[in-house]
PDB file of C-alpha atoms in Angstrom:
ATOM      1  CA  UNK A   1       0.000   0.000   0.000  1.00 61.00           C
ATOM      2  CA  UNK A   2       1.219   3.523  -0.756  1.00 80.00           C
ATOM      3  CA  UNK A   3       0.605   4.810   2.746  1.00 93.00           C
ATOM      4  CA  UNK A   4      -0.935   8.160   3.629  1.00 96.00           C
ATOM      5  CA  UNK A   5      -0.119  10.722   0.962  1.00 97.00           C
ATOM      6  CA  UNK A   6      -0.002  14.438   1.711  1.00 97.00           C
ATOM      7  CA  UNK A   7       0.514  17.362  -0.612  1.00 96.00           C
ATOM      8  CA  UNK A   8       2.221  19.684  -0.917  1.00 97.00           C
ATOM      9  CA  UNK A   9       5.306  18.696   1.121  1.00 96.00           C
ATOM     10  CA  UNK A  10       6.267  22.332   1.563  1.00 97.00           C
ATOM     11  CA  UNK A  11       4.252  25.522   1.263  1.00 96.00           C
ATOM     12  CA  UNK A  12       5.468  29.071   1.681  1.00 97.00           C
ATOM     13  CA  UNK A  13       2.980  31.871   1.329  1.00 96.00           C
ATOM     14  CA  UNK A  14       2.266  35.359   2.541  1.00 96.00           C
ATOM     15  CA  UNK A  15      -0.090  36.119   5.357  1.00 96.00           C
ATOM     16  CA  UNK A  16      -3.664  36.672   4.299  1.00 96.00           C
ATOM     17  CA  UNK A  17      -3.512  34.068   1.551  1.00 97.00           C
ATOM     18  CA  UNK A  18      -5.660  30.965   1.478  1.00 97.00           C
ATOM     19  CA  UNK A  19      -3.815  27.697   2.084  1.00 97.00           C
ATOM     20  CA  UNK A  20      -5.154  24.265   1.177  1.00 98.00           C
ATOM     21  CA  UNK A  21      -3.510  21.084   2.405  1.00 98.00           C
ATOM     22  CA  UNK A  22      -4.469  17.732   0.926  1.00 98.00           C
ATOM     23  CA  UNK A  23      -4.491  14.179   2.188  1.00 98.00           C
ATOM     24  CA  UNK A  24      -5.188  10.766   0.695  1.00 98.00           C
ATOM     25  CA  UNK A  25      -5.657   8.140   3.415  1.00 97.00           C
ATOM     26  CA  UNK A  26      -4.813   4.469   3.147  1.00 97.00           C
ATOM     27  CA  UNK A  27      -7.513   2.664   1.208  1.00 95.00           C
ATOM     28  CA  UNK A  28     -10.036   0.980   3.503  1.00 94.00           C
ATOM     29  CA  UNK A  29      -9.249   3.114   6.526  1.00 96.00           C
ATOM     30  CA  UNK A  30     -12.364   4.583   8.097  1.00 95.00           C
ATOM     31  CA  UNK A  31     -10.675   7.192  10.296  1.00 96.00           C
ATOM     32  CA  UNK A  32      -8.766  10.249   9.139  1.00 97.00           C
ATOM     33  CA  UNK A  33      -6.950  12.661  11.430  1.00 97.00           C
ATOM     34  CA  UNK A  34      -5.417  16.102  10.960  1.00 97.00           C
ATOM     35  CA  UNK A  35      -2.622  17.167  13.344  1.00 96.00           C
ATOM     36  CA  UNK A  36      -0.405  20.201  13.739  1.00 96.00           C
ATOM     37  CA  UNK A  37       3.116  19.998  15.170  1.00 95.00           C
ATOM     38  CA  UNK A  38       5.168  22.906  16.494  1.00 94.00           C
ATOM     39  CA  UNK A  39       8.175  23.129  18.775  1.00 89.00           C
ATOM     40  CA  UNK A  40       6.194  25.115  21.327  1.00 89.00           C
ATOM     41  CA  UNK A  41       3.014  23.040  21.494  1.00 89.00           C
ATOM     42  CA  UNK A  42       4.088  19.626  20.248  1.00 89.00           C
ATOM     43  CA  UNK A  43       1.605  17.507  18.322  1.00 91.00           C
ATOM     44  CA  UNK A  44      -2.018  18.639  18.509  1.00 91.00           C
ATOM     45  CA  UNK A  45      -5.084  16.926  17.115  1.00 93.00           C
ATOM     46  CA  UNK A  46      -7.104  19.398  15.060  1.00 95.00           C
ATOM     47  CA  UNK A  47      -9.985  17.284  13.766  1.00 96.00           C
ATOM     48  CA  UNK A  48     -10.813  13.735  12.823  1.00 96.00           C
ATOM     49  CA  UNK A  49     -13.357  11.991  10.629  1.00 96.00           C
ATOM     50  CA  UNK A  50     -15.055   8.626  10.781  1.00 95.00           C
ATOM     51  CA  UNK A  51     -16.551   7.422   7.495  1.00 95.00           C
ATOM     52  CA  UNK A  52     -16.172  10.943   6.089  1.00 95.00           C
ATOM     53  CA  UNK A  53     -18.107  12.532   8.968  1.00 95.00           C
ATOM     54  CA  UNK A  54     -16.323  14.941  11.354  1.00 94.00           C
ATOM     55  CA  UNK A  55     -16.353  13.426  14.857  1.00 92.00           C
ATOM     56  CA  UNK A  56     -14.392  15.916  16.921  1.00 90.00           C
ATOM     57  CA  UNK A  57     -13.219  19.324  15.750  1.00 91.00           C
ATOM     58  CA  UNK A  58     -12.548  20.789  19.180  1.00 89.00           C
ATOM     59  CA  UNK A  59      -8.871  21.139  18.307  1.00 90.00           C
ATOM     60  CA  UNK A  60      -9.470  23.447  15.359  1.00 93.00           C
ATOM     61  CA  UNK A  61      -7.953  26.711  16.578  1.00 86.00           C
ATOM     62  CA  UNK A  62     -10.472  29.151  15.127  1.00 83.00           C
ATOM     63  CA  UNK A  63     -12.881  29.813  12.316  1.00 90.00           C
ATOM     64  CA  UNK A  64     -10.054  30.453   9.895  1.00 95.00           C
ATOM     65  CA  UNK A  65      -9.491  26.685   9.820  1.00 96.00           C
ATOM     66  CA  UNK A  66     -11.835  24.301   8.049  1.00 97.00           C
ATOM     67  CA  UNK A  67     -11.590  20.662   7.007  1.00 97.00           C
ATOM     68  CA  UNK A  68     -13.609  18.560   4.616  1.00 97.00           C
ATOM     69  CA  UNK A  69     -13.747  14.965   3.565  1.00 97.00           C
ATOM     70  CA  UNK A  70     -15.901  14.743   0.432  1.00 96.00           C
ATOM     71  CA  UNK A  71     -15.173  11.035  -0.044  1.00 94.00           C
ATOM     72  CA  UNK A  72     -13.297   8.153   1.541  1.00 94.00           C
ATOM     73  CA  UNK A  73     -10.104   8.813  -0.384  1.00 95.00           C
ATOM     74  CA  UNK A  74      -9.589  12.552   0.001  1.00 96.00           C
ATOM     75  CA  UNK A  75      -9.547  15.262   2.646  1.00 98.00           C
ATOM     76  CA  UNK A  76      -8.540  18.911   2.744  1.00 98.00           C
ATOM     77  CA  UNK A  77      -7.526  21.280   5.506  1.00 98.00           C
ATOM     78  CA  UNK A  78      -7.989  24.917   4.598  1.00 98.00           C
ATOM     79  CA  UNK A  79      -6.718  28.053   6.315  1.00 97.00           C
ATOM     80  CA  UNK A  80      -8.249  31.345   5.240  1.00 96.00           C
ATOM     81  CA  UNK A  81      -6.850  33.890   5.868  1.00 96.00           C
ATOM     82  CA  UNK A  82      -3.474  32.511   6.914  1.00 96.00           C
ATOM     83  CA  UNK A  83      -1.358  34.126   9.643  1.00 96.00           C
ATOM     84  CA  UNK A  84       2.336  33.719  10.587  1.00 96.00           C
ATOM     85  CA  UNK A  85       1.365  31.835  13.763  1.00 95.00           C
ATOM     86  CA  UNK A  86      -0.125  29.103  11.574  1.00 96.00           C
ATOM     87  CA  UNK A  87       3.400  28.125  10.521  1.00 97.00           C
ATOM     88  CA  UNK A  88       3.877  24.489  11.518  1.00 97.00           C
ATOM     89  CA  UNK A  89       4.081  20.974  10.153  1.00 97.00           C
ATOM     90  CA  UNK A  90       0.624  19.594   9.423  1.00 98.00           C
ATOM     91  CA  UNK A  91       0.187  15.836   9.463  1.00 97.00           C
ATOM     92  CA  UNK A  92      -2.592  13.669   8.196  1.00 97.00           C
ATOM     93  CA  UNK A  93      -3.068  10.150   9.567  1.00 97.00           C
ATOM     94  CA  UNK A  94      -5.521   7.330   8.998  1.00 97.00           C
ATOM     95  CA  UNK A  95      -6.520   4.148  10.795  1.00 95.00           C
ATOM     96  CA  UNK A  96      -8.845   1.200  10.242  1.00 94.00           C
ATOM     97  CA  UNK A  97     -10.857   2.262  13.270  1.00 88.00           C
ATOM     98  CA  UNK A  98     -10.397   4.200  16.493  1.00 81.00           C
ATOM     99  CA  UNK A  99      -8.709   1.304  18.240  1.00 83.00           C
ATOM    100  CA  UNK A 100      -6.167   0.502  15.551  1.00 88.00           C
ATOM    101  CA  UNK A 101      -2.752   2.085  14.979  1.00 91.00           C
ATOM    102  CA  UNK A 102      -2.649   5.390  13.196  1.00 93.00           C
ATOM    103  CA  UNK A 103      -0.538   5.661  10.049  1.00 95.00           C
ATOM    104  CA  UNK A 104       0.941   9.073   9.358  1.00 95.00           C
ATOM    105  CA  UNK A 105       1.860  10.861   6.177  1.00 95.00           C
ATOM    106  CA  UNK A 106       5.160  12.722   5.889  1.00 94.00           C
ATOM    107  CA  UNK A 107       3.490  16.046   6.593  1.00 96.00           C
ATOM    108  CA  UNK A 108       3.231  19.473   4.991  1.00 97.00           C
ATOM    109  CA  UNK A 109       5.699  22.046   6.248  1.00 97.00           C
ATOM    110  CA  UNK A 110       3.824  25.345   6.135  1.00 98.00           C
ATOM    111  CA  UNK A 111       5.507  28.719   6.434  1.00 97.00           C
ATOM    112  CA  UNK A 112       3.420  31.891   6.513  1.00 97.00           C
ATOM    113  CA  UNK A 113       5.497  35.033   5.965  1.00 96.00           C
TER     114      UNK A 113
ATOM    115  CA  UNK B   1      -8.144  17.540  30.387  1.00 84.00           C
ATOM    116  CA  UNK B   2      -5.746  14.651  29.847  1.00 91.00           C
ATOM    117  CA  UNK B   3      -2.067  15.544  30.169  1.00 93.00           C
ATOM    118  CA  UNK B   4       0.649  13.279  28.801  1.00 95.00           C
ATOM    119  CA  UNK B   5       4.224  13.695  29.996  1.00 96.00           C
ATOM    120  CA  UNK B   6       7.413  12.092  28.774  1.00 97.00           C
ATOM    121  CA  UNK B   7      10.589  12.291  30.816  1.00 93.00           C
ATOM    122  CA  UNK B   8      13.419  12.674  30.002  1.00 92.00           C
ATOM    123  CA  UNK B   9      13.127  14.955  26.989  1.00 94.00           C
ATOM    124  CA  UNK B  10      16.422  13.604  25.669  1.00 96.00           C
ATOM    125  CA  UNK B  11      18.513  10.512  26.281  1.00 96.00           C
ATOM    126  CA  UNK B  12      21.894   9.306  24.989  1.00 97.00           C
ATOM    127  CA  UNK B  13      23.078   5.742  25.415  1.00 97.00           C
ATOM    128  CA  UNK B  14      25.923   3.648  24.013  1.00 97.00           C
ATOM    129  CA  UNK B  15      25.065   1.002  21.459  1.00 97.00           C
ATOM    130  CA  UNK B  16      23.995  -2.318  22.934  1.00 97.00           C
ATOM    131  CA  UNK B  17      22.432  -0.931  26.085  1.00 97.00           C
ATOM    132  CA  UNK B  18      18.910  -1.791  27.142  1.00 97.00           C
ATOM    133  CA  UNK B  19      16.830   1.270  27.888  1.00 96.00           C
ATOM    134  CA  UNK B  20      13.422   2.370  29.132  1.00 97.00           C
ATOM    135  CA  UNK B  21      11.378   5.333  28.000  1.00 97.00           C
ATOM    136  CA  UNK B  22       8.618   6.649  30.217  1.00 97.00           C
ATOM    137  CA  UNK B  23       5.163   8.031  29.556  1.00 98.00           C
ATOM    138  CA  UNK B  24       2.722   9.214  32.209  1.00 97.00           C
ATOM    139  CA  UNK B  25      -0.863  10.421  31.909  1.00 97.00           C
ATOM    140  CA  UNK B  26      -3.205  12.117  34.356  1.00 96.00           C
ATOM    141  CA  UNK B  27      -6.557  10.519  33.487  1.00 93.00           C
ATOM    142  CA  UNK B  28      -6.597   6.729  33.802  1.00 92.00           C
ATOM    143  CA  UNK B  29      -9.836   6.394  31.795  1.00 93.00           C
ATOM    144  CA  UNK B  30      -8.113   5.617  28.529  1.00 94.00           C
ATOM    145  CA  UNK B  31      -9.149   3.380  25.635  1.00 93.00           C
ATOM    146  CA  UNK B  32      -5.644   2.685  24.459  1.00 94.00           C
ATOM    147  CA  UNK B  33      -2.063   3.914  24.439  1.00 96.00           C
ATOM    148  CA  UNK B  34       0.190   3.996  21.414  1.00 96.00           C
ATOM    149  CA  UNK B  35       3.955   4.387  21.050  1.00 97.00           C
ATOM    150  CA  UNK B  36       5.406   6.031  17.947  1.00 96.00           C
ATOM    151  CA  UNK B  37       8.814   6.929  16.644  1.00 97.00           C
ATOM    152  CA  UNK B  38       9.490  10.022  14.568  1.00 95.00           C
ATOM    153  CA  UNK B  39      12.550  10.477  12.396  1.00 94.00           C
ATOM    154  CA  UNK B  40      13.629  14.017  11.412  1.00 89.00           C
ATOM    155  CA  UNK B  41      11.473  15.469   8.657  1.00 86.00           C
ATOM    156  CA  UNK B  42       9.131  12.507   8.708  1.00 88.00           C
ATOM    157  CA  UNK B  43       5.757  11.568  10.059  1.00 90.00           C
ATOM    158  CA  UNK B  44       5.175   9.270  12.995  1.00 93.00           C
ATOM    159  CA  UNK B  45       5.574   5.517  12.686  1.00 94.00           C
ATOM    160  CA  UNK B  46       3.430   3.371  14.944  1.00 94.00           C
ATOM    161  CA  UNK B  47       5.451   0.932  17.060  1.00 97.00           C
ATOM    162  CA  UNK B  48       3.024  -0.626  19.508  1.00 96.00           C
ATOM    163  CA  UNK B  49      -0.572  -0.113  20.575  1.00 95.00           C
ATOM    164  CA  UNK B  50      -1.860  -1.350  23.936  1.00 95.00           C
ATOM    165  CA  UNK B  51      -5.588  -1.585  24.537  1.00 93.00           C
ATOM    166  CA  UNK B  52      -6.861  -0.555  27.971  1.00 93.00           C
ATOM    167  CA  UNK B  53      -7.532  -4.205  28.870  1.00 93.00           C
ATOM    168  CA  UNK B  54      -3.949  -5.249  28.082  1.00 94.00           C
ATOM    169  CA  UNK B  55      -0.837  -5.020  30.222  1.00 95.00           C
ATOM    170  CA  UNK B  56       1.842  -5.183  27.560  1.00 95.00           C
ATOM    171  CA  UNK B  57       2.678  -5.622  23.904  1.00 96.00           C
ATOM    172  CA  UNK B  58       5.864  -6.862  22.279  1.00 96.00           C
ATOM    173  CA  UNK B  59       7.378  -6.467  18.845  1.00 95.00           C
ATOM    174  CA  UNK B  60      10.913  -7.656  18.233  1.00 96.00           C
ATOM    175  CA  UNK B  61      13.268  -5.784  20.563  1.00 97.00           C
ATOM    176  CA  UNK B  62      10.464  -3.530  21.799  1.00 97.00           C
ATOM    177  CA  UNK B  63       8.200  -4.137  24.753  1.00 98.00           C
ATOM    178  CA  UNK B  64       5.565  -1.683  25.954  1.00 97.00           C
ATOM    179  CA  UNK B  65       3.784  -1.984  29.263  1.00 97.00           C
ATOM    180  CA  UNK B  66       0.708  -0.232  30.595  1.00 97.00           C
ATOM    181  CA  UNK B  67      -0.341   0.416  34.179  1.00 96.00           C
ATOM    182  CA  UNK B  68      -3.611   2.350  33.981  1.00 94.00           C
ATOM    183  CA  UNK B  69      -4.095   2.698  37.712  1.00 92.00           C
ATOM    184  CA  UNK B  70      -0.810   4.542  38.133  1.00 95.00           C
ATOM    185  CA  UNK B  71      -1.110   6.376  34.813  1.00 96.00           C
ATOM    186  CA  UNK B  72       2.135   5.021  33.410  1.00 97.00           C
ATOM    187  CA  UNK B  73       3.520   3.273  30.381  1.00 98.00           C
ATOM    188  CA  UNK B  74       7.060   2.253  29.560  1.00 97.00           C
ATOM    189  CA  UNK B  75       8.730   1.386  26.293  1.00 97.00           C
ATOM    190  CA  UNK B  76      11.628  -1.013  26.730  1.00 98.00           C
ATOM    191  CA  UNK B  77      14.196  -1.239  23.946  1.00 98.00           C
ATOM    192  CA  UNK B  78      16.594  -4.162  24.149  1.00 98.00           C
ATOM    193  CA  UNK B  79      20.120  -4.139  22.731  1.00 97.00           C
ATOM    194  CA  UNK B  80      19.842  -0.621  21.328  1.00 97.00           C
ATOM    195  CA  UNK B  81      21.264   0.161  17.882  1.00 97.00           C
ATOM    196  CA  UNK B  82      22.226   3.451  16.179  1.00 97.00           C
ATOM    197  CA  UNK B  83      19.190   2.980  13.922  1.00 97.00           C
ATOM    198  CA  UNK B  84      16.978   3.339  16.997  1.00 97.00           C
ATOM    199  CA  UNK B  85      17.958   7.008  17.214  1.00 97.00           C
ATOM    200  CA  UNK B  86      14.752   9.011  16.835  1.00 97.00           C
ATOM    201  CA  UNK B  87      12.128  10.813  18.877  1.00 97.00           C
ATOM    202  CA  UNK B  88       9.692   8.507  20.630  1.00 98.00           C
ATOM    203  CA  UNK B  89       6.185   9.722  21.413  1.00 97.00           C
ATOM    204  CA  UNK B  90       3.345   8.173  23.326  1.00 97.00           C
ATOM    205  CA  UNK B  91      -0.309   8.954  22.739  1.00 95.00           C
ATOM    206  CA  UNK B  92      -3.441   8.077  24.677  1.00 95.00           C
ATOM    207  CA  UNK B  93      -7.025   7.944  23.528  1.00 93.00           C
ATOM    208  CA  UNK B  94      -9.451   9.351  26.107  1.00 90.00           C
ATOM    209  CA  UNK B  95     -13.079   9.606  25.057  1.00 84.00           C
ATOM    210  CA  UNK B  96     -13.141  11.111  21.596  1.00 81.00           C
ATOM    211  CA  UNK B  97      -9.765  12.757  21.968  1.00 87.00           C
ATOM    212  CA  UNK B  98      -6.178  11.709  21.311  1.00 90.00           C
ATOM    213  CA  UNK B  99      -3.396  13.270  23.402  1.00 92.00           C
ATOM    214  CA  UNK B 100       0.307  13.140  22.629  1.00 93.00           C
ATOM    215  CA  UNK B 101       3.336  13.551  24.830  1.00 94.00           C
ATOM    216  CA  UNK B 102       6.130  15.866  23.715  1.00 90.00           C
ATOM    217  CA  UNK B 103       8.477  12.968  23.143  1.00 95.00           C
ATOM    218  CA  UNK B 104      11.875  11.667  24.197  1.00 97.00           C
ATOM    219  CA  UNK B 105      14.724  12.255  21.772  1.00 97.00           C
ATOM    220  CA  UNK B 106      16.914   9.153  21.806  1.00 97.00           C
ATOM    221  CA  UNK B 107      20.479   9.027  20.522  1.00 97.00           C
ATOM    222  CA  UNK B 108      22.272   5.684  20.394  1.00 97.00           C
ATOM    223  CA  UNK B 109      26.007   6.224  20.146  1.00 97.00           C
ATOM    224  CA  UNK B 110      27.969   3.678  18.064  1.00 95.00           C
TER     225      UNK B 110
END
């Protein structure tokens, strides 16, 4: 299996711009997670989906962040407008169910200037 | 809110040593606990997952234990190798949430 695929790997943009991060989970996995990792705060869960339905979005920092999962093989995390404090590595992960190991993508390194 | 702590933040050992990494959590009502390793510039790789009803899990040179009542888990690495150098994170599932520790950075010196 190809594993969890994220794109782009790196994104540099100016503050105020819209940023869209993409994720393709492992085929057959029912759960999809979005995380953010920074030196200051470590790894934080932003939102996760079960069968394409958002289950818990309490980690989404504010209304500028939104996530969608239109089908079982694709999800997006959008930031609009972006701010410098959004700079971080964003990871997507998937698992068969909530009690199975999570498999992570290699992340998107986002820099907002 | 669940808090997950990993001490020490960094550890250096000579090759061949057995070592233990620690993870503690404040709320014992967990569904499971997972250990990951993270290599620089990469995502997390799952090592072991322990369900709340289990006491330990083993995979090769790795053994993870879970003591829910005391809020602790340990990851034991036998006969460490330079390739084990990475950051090791633990994560617990509590309710609908997943909480991660900040990790222990391990360096195995050849």
